PDB file of C-alpha atoms in Angstrom:
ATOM      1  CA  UNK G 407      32.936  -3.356  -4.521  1.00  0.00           C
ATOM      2  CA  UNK G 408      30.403  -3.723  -1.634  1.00  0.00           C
ATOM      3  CA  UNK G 409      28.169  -0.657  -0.543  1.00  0.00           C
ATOM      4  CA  UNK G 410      26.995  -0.303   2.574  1.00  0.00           C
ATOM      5  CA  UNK G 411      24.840   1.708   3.963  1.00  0.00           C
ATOM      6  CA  UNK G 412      22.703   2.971   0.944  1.00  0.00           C
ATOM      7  CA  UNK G 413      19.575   4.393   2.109  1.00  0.00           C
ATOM      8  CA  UNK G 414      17.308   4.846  -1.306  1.00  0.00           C
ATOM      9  CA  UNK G 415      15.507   1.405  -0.167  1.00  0.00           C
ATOM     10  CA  UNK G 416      11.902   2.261   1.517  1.00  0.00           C
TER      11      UNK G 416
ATOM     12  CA  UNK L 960      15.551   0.972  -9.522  1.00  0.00           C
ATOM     13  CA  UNK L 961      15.017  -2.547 -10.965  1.00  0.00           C
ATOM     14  CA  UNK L 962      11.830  -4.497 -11.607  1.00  0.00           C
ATOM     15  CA  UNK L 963      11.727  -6.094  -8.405  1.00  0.00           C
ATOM     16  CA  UNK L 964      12.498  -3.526  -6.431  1.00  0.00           C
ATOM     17  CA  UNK L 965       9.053  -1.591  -8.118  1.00  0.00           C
ATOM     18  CA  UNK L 966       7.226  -4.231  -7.939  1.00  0.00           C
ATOM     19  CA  UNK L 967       8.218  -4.787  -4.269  1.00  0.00           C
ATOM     20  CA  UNK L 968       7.459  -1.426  -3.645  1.00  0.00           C
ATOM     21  CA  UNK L 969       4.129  -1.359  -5.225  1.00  0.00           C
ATOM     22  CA  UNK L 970       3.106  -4.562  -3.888  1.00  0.00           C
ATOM     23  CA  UNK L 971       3.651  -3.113  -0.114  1.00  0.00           C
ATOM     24  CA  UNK L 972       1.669   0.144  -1.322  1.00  0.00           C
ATOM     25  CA  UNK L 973      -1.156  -1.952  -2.198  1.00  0.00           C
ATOM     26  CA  UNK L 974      -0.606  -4.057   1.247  1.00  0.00           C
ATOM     27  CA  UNK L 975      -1.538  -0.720   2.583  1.00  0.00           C
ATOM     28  CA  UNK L 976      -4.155   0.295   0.629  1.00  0.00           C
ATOM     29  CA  UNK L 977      -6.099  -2.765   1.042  1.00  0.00           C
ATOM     30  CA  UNK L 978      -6.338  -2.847   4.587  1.00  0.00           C
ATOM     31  CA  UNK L 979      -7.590   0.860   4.793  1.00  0.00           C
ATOM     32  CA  UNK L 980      -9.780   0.340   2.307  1.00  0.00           C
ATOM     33  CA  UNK L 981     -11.207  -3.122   4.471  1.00  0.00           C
ATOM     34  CA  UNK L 982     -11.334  -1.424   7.520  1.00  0.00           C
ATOM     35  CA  UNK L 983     -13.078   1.860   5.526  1.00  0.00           C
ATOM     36  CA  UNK L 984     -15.507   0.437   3.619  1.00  0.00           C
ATOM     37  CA  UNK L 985     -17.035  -2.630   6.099  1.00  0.00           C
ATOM     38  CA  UNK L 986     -16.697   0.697   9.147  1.00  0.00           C
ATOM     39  CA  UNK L 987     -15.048  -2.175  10.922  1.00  0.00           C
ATOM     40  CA  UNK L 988     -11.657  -3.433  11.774  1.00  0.00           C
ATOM     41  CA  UNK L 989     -12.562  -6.951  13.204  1.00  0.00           C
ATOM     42  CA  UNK L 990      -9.773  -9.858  12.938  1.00  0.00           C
ATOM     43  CA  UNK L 991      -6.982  -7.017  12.331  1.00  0.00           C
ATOM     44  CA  UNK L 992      -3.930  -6.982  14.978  1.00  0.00           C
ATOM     45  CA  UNK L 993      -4.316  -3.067  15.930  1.00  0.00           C
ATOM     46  CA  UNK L 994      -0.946  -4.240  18.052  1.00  0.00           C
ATOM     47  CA  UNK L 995       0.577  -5.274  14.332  1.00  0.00           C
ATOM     48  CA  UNK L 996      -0.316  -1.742  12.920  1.00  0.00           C
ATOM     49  CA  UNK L 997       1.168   0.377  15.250  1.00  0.00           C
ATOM     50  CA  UNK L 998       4.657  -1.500  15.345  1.00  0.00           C
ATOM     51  CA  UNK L 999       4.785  -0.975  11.159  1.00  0.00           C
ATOM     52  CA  UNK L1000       3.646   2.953  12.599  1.00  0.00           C
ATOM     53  CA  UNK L1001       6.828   2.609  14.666  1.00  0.00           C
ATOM     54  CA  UNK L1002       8.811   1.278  12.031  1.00  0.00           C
ATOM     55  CA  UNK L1003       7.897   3.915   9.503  1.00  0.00           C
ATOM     56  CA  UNK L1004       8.564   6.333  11.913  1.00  0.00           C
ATOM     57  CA  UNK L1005      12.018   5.065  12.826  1.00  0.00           C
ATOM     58  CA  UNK L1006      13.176   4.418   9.306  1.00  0.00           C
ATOM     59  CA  UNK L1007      12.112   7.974   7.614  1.00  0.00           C
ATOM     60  CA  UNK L1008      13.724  10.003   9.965  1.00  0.00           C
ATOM     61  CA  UNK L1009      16.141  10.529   6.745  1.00  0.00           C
ATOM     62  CA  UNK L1010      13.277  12.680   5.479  1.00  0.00           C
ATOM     63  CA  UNK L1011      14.911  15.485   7.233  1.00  0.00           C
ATOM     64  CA  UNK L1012      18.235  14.938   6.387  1.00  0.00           C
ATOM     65  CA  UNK L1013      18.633  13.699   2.579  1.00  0.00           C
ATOM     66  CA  UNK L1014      17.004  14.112  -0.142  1.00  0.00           C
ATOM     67  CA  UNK L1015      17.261  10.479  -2.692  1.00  0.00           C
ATOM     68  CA  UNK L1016      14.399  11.199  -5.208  1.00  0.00           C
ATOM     69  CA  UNK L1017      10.973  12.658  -5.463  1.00  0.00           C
ATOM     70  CA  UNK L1018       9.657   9.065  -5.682  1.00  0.00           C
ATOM     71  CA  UNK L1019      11.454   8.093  -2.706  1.00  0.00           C
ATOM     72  CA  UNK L1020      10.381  11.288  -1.052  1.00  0.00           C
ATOM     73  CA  UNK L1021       6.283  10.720  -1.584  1.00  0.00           C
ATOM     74  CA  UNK L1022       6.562   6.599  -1.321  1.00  0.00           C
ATOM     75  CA  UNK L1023       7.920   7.482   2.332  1.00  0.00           C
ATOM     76  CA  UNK L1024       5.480  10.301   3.058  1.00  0.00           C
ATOM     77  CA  UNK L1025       2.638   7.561   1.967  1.00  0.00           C
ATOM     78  CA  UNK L1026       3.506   4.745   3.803  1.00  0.00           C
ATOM     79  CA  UNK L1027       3.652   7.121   6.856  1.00  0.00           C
ATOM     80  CA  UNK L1028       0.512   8.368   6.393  1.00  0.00           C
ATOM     81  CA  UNK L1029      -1.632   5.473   5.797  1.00  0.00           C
ATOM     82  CA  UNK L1030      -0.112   3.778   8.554  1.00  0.00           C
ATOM     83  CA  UNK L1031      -0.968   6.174  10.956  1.00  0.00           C
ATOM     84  CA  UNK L1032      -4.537   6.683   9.343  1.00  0.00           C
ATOM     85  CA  UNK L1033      -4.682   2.846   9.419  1.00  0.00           C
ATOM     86  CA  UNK L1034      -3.725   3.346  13.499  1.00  0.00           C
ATOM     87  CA  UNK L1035      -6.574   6.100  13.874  1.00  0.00           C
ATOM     88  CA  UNK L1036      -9.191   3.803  12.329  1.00  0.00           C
ATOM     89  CA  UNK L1037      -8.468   1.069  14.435  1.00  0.00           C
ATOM     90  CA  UNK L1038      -8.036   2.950  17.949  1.00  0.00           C
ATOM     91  CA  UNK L1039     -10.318   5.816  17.191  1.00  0.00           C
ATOM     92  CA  UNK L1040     -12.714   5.788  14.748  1.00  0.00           C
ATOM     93  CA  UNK L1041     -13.625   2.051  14.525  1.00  0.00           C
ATOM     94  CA  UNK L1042     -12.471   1.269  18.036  1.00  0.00           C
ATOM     95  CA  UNK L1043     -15.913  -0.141  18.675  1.00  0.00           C
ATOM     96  CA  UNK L1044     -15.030  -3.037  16.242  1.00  0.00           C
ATOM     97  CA  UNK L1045     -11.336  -3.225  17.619  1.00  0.00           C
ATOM     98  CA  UNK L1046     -11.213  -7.253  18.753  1.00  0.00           C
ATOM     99  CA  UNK L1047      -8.744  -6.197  21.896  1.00  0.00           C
ATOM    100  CA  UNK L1048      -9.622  -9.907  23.338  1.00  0.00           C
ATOM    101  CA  UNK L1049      -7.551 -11.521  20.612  1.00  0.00           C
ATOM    102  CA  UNK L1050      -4.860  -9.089  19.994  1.00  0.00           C
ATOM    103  CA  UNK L1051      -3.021 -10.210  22.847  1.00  0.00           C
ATOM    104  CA  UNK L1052       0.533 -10.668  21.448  1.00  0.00           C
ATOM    105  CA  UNK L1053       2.927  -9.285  24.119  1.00  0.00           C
ATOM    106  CA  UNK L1054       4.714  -6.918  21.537  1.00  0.00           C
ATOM    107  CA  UNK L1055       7.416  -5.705  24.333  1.00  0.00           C
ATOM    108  CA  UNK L1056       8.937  -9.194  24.087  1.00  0.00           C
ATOM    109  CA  UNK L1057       9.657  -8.120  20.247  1.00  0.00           C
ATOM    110  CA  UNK L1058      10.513  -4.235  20.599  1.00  0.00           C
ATOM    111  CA  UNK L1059      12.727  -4.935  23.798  1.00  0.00           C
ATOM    112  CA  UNK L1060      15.215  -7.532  22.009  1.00  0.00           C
ATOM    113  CA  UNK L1061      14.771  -5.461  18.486  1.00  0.00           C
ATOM    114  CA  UNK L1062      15.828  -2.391  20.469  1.00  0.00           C
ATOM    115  CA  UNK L1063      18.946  -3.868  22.162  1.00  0.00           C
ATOM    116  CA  UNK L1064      19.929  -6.080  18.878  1.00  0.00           C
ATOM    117  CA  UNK L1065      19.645  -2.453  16.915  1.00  0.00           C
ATOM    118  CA  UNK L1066      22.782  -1.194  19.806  1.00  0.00           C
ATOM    119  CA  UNK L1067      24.739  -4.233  19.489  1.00  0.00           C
ATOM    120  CA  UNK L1068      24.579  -5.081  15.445  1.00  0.00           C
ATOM    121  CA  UNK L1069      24.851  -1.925  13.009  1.00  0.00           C
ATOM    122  CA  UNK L1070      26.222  -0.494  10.407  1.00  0.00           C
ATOM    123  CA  UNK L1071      27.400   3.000  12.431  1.00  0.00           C
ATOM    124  CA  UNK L1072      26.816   3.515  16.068  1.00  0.00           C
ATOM    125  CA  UNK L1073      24.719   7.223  15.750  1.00  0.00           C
ATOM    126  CA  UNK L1074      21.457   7.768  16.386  1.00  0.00           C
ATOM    127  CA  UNK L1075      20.509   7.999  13.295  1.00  0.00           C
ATOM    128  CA  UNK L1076      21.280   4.906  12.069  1.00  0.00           C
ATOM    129  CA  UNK L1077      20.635   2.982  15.312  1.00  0.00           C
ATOM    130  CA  UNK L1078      16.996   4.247  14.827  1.00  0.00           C
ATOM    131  CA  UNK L1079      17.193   2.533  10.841  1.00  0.00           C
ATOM    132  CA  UNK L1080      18.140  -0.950  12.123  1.00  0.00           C
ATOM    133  CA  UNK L1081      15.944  -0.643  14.797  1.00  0.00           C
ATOM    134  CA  UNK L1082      13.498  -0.642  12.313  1.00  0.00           C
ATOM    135  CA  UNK L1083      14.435  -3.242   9.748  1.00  0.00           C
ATOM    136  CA  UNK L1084      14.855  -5.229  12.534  1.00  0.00           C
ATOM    137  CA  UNK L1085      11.208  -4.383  13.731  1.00  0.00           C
ATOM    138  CA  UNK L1086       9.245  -4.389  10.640  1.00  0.00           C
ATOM    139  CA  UNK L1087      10.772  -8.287  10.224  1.00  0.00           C
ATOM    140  CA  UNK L1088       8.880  -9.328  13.361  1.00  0.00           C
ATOM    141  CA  UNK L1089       5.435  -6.411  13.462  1.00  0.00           C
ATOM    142  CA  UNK L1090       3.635  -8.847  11.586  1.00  0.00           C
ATOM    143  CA  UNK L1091       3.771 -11.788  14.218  1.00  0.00           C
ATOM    144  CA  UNK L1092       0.813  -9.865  16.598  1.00  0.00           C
ATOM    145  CA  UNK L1093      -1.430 -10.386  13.436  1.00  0.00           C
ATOM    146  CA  UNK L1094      -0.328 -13.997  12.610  1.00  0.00           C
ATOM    147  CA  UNK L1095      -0.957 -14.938  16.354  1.00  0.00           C
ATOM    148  CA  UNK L1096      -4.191 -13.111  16.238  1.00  0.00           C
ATOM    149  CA  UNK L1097      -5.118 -15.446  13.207  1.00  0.00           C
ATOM    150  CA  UNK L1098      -3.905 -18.902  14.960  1.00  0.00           C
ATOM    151  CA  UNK L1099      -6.312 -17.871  18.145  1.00  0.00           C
ATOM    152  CA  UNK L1100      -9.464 -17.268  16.120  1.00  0.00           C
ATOM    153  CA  UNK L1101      -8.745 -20.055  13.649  1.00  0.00           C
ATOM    154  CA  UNK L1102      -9.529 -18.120  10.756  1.00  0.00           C
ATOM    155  CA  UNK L1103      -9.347 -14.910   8.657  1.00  0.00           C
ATOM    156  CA  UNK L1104     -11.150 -12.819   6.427  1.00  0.00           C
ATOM    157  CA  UNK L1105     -10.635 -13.330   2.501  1.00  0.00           C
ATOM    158  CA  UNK L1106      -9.811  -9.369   2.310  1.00  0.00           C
ATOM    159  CA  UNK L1107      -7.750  -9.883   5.173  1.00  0.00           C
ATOM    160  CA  UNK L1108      -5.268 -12.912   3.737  1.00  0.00           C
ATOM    161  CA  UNK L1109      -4.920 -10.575   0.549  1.00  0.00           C
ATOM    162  CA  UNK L1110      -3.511  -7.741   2.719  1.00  0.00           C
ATOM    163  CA  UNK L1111      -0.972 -10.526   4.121  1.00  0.00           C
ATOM    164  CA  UNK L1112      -0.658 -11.469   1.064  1.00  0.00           C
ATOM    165  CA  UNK L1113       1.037  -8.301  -0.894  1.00  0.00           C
ATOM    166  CA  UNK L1114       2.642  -7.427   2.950  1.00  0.00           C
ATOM    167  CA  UNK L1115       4.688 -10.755   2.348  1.00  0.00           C
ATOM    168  CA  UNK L1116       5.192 -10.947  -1.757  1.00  0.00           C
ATOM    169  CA  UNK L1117       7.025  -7.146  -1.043  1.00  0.00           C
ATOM    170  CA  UNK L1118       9.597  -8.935   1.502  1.00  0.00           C
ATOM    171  CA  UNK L1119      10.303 -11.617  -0.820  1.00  0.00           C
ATOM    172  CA  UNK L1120      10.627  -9.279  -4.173  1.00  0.00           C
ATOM    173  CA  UNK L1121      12.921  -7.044  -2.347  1.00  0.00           C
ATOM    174  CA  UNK L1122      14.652 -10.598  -1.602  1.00  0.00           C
ATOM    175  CA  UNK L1123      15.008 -10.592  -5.455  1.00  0.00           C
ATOM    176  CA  UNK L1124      15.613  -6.898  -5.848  1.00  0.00           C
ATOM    177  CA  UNK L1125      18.941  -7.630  -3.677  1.00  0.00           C
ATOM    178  CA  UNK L1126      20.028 -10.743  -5.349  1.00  0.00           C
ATOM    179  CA  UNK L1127      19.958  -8.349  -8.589  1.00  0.00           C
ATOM    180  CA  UNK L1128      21.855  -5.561  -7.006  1.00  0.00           C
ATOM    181  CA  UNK L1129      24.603  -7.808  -4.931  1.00  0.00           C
ATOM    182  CA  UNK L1130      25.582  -8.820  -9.192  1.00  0.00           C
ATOM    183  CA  UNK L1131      24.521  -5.867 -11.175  1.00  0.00           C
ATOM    184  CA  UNK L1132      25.599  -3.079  -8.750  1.00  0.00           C
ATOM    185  CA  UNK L1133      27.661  -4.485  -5.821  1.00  0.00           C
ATOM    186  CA  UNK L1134      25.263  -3.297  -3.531  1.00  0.00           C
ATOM    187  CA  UNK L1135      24.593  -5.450  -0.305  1.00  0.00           C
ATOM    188  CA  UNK L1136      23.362  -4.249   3.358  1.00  0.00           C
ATOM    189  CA  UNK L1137      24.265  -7.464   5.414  1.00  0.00           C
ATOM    190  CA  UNK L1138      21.505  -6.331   7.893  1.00  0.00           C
ATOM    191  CA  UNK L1139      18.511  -5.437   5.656  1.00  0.00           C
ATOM    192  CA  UNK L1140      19.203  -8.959   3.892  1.00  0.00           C
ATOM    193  CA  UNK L1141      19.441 -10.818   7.349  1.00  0.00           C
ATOM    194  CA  UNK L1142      16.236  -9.102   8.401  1.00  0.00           C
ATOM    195  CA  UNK L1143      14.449  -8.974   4.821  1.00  0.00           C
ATOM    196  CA  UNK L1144      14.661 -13.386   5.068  1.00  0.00           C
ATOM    197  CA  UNK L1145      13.654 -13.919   8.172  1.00  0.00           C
ATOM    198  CA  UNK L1146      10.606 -11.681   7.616  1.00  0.00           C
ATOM    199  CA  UNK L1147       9.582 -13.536   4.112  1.00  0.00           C
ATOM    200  CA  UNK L1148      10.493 -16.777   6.241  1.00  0.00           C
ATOM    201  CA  UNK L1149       7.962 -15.421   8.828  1.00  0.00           C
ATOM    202  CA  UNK L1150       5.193 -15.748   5.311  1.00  0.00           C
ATOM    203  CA  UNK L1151       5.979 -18.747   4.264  1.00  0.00           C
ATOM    204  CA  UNK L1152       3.176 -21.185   6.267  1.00  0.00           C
ATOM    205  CA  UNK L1153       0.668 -18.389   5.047  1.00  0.00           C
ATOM    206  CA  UNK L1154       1.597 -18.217   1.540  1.00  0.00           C
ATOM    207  CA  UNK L1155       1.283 -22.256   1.816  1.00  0.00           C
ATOM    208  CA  UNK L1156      -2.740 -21.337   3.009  1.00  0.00           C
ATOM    209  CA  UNK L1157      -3.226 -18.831   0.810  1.00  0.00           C
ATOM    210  CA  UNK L1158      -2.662 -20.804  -2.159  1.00  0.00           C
ATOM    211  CA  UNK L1159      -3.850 -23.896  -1.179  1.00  0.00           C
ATOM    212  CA  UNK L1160      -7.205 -22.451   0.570  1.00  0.00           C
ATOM    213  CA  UNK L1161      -7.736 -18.882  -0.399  1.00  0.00           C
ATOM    214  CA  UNK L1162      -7.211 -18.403  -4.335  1.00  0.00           C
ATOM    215  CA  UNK L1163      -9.192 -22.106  -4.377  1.00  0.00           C
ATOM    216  CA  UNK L1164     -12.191 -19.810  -3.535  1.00  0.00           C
ATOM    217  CA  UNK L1165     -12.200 -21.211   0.246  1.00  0.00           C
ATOM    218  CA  UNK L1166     -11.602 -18.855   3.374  1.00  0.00           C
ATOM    219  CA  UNK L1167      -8.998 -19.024   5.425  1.00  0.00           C
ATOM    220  CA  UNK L1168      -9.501 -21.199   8.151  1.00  0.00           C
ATOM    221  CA  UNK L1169      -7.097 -23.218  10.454  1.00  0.00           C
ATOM    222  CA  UNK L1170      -7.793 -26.930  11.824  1.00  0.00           C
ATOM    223  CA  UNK L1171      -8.351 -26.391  15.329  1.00  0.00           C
TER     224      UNK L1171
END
């Protein structure tokens, strides 16, 4: 499936 | 966390490190776009708001805090301490005709209208573009300090190994963020004429200079 919006990228 | 993704990471800590350590150590800031430095201020700002709201990891936590903080000591140097050195003449990339579009593209394409998150593609939209005050700054004087190009250098290998570090999570974990990938190419795009340079001129032991 596709995430989106995972923020625990800097 | 994958190897690219660390690498990335590190490479855009040392990005960072260098050019506080240039500006430092020569007391001097010459040929650096102070215009440049506080947009990737901005875009720190604008991205970590999340610091007060979630909680990912402790490494996540301290990379952010760091990258903050050096930019905006990297900022004081330049507009404080060093200002002296500043070269204002040559930093004259109009940076409103990049934050003004970035700010209304941020509105119209994103993931969740709320502020939060409005404020996030703001800046992965901005940090794509901050660098193109210091590239301009480069084409007007023709040239660029060797410690200089190596700070570009790491600044643009980061881009491209998060480039990677995507390509490995879109198979391995399904994870893809249309926008950061968008912006995360056309920032490494924005490299590619310097990497060309750097190769060809700087790790050949000559400095950077353009034909004028």
């Amino acid at each position: 499936k596709i995430i989106l919006k995972q923020k625990d990228e800097l | 966390m994958n190897i690219f993704r660390l690498t990335g990471d590190l490479s855009h800590l040392a990005a960072i490190i260098i050019l506080l350590l240039k500006i430092w150590k020569t007391r001097s800031c010459a040929g650096i776009s102070g215009k440049s430095q506080l947009l990737f201020a901005l875009v720190f700002t604008t991205r970590y708001l999340d610091l007060f709201t979630s909680f990912i990891s402790l490494y996540n936590t301290s990379m952010k805090l760091i990258y903050v903080a050096c930019s905006y000591a990297t900022v004081y140097l330049i507009y404080m301490k060093f200002k002296a050195t500043y070269d204002g003449n040559h930093d004259t990339f109009r940076v409103e005709f990049l934050v003004v579009p970035v700010g209304g593209l941020s509105f119209l394409v994103n993931h969740d209208f709320s502020p939060l998150e409005i404020l996030w593609t703001f800046s992965i939209y901005l940090e794509s573009v901050a660098i193109l005050p210091q590239l301009f700054m480069i084409s007007k004087t023709g040239e660029a300090e060797t410690i200089t190009t190596h700070y570009l250098f790491f600044l643009g290998l980061y881009r491209a190994l998060y480039l990677i570090n995507w390509i490995w999570r879109y198979y391995f974990e399904g994870f893809f963020d249309l926008i950061a990938v968008v912006a995360g190419v056309v920032q490494t795009i924005l490299y590619c004429d310097f990497f060309y340079l750097y190769v060809t001129k700087v790790l050949k032991g000559k400095k950077l200079s353009l034909p004028a």
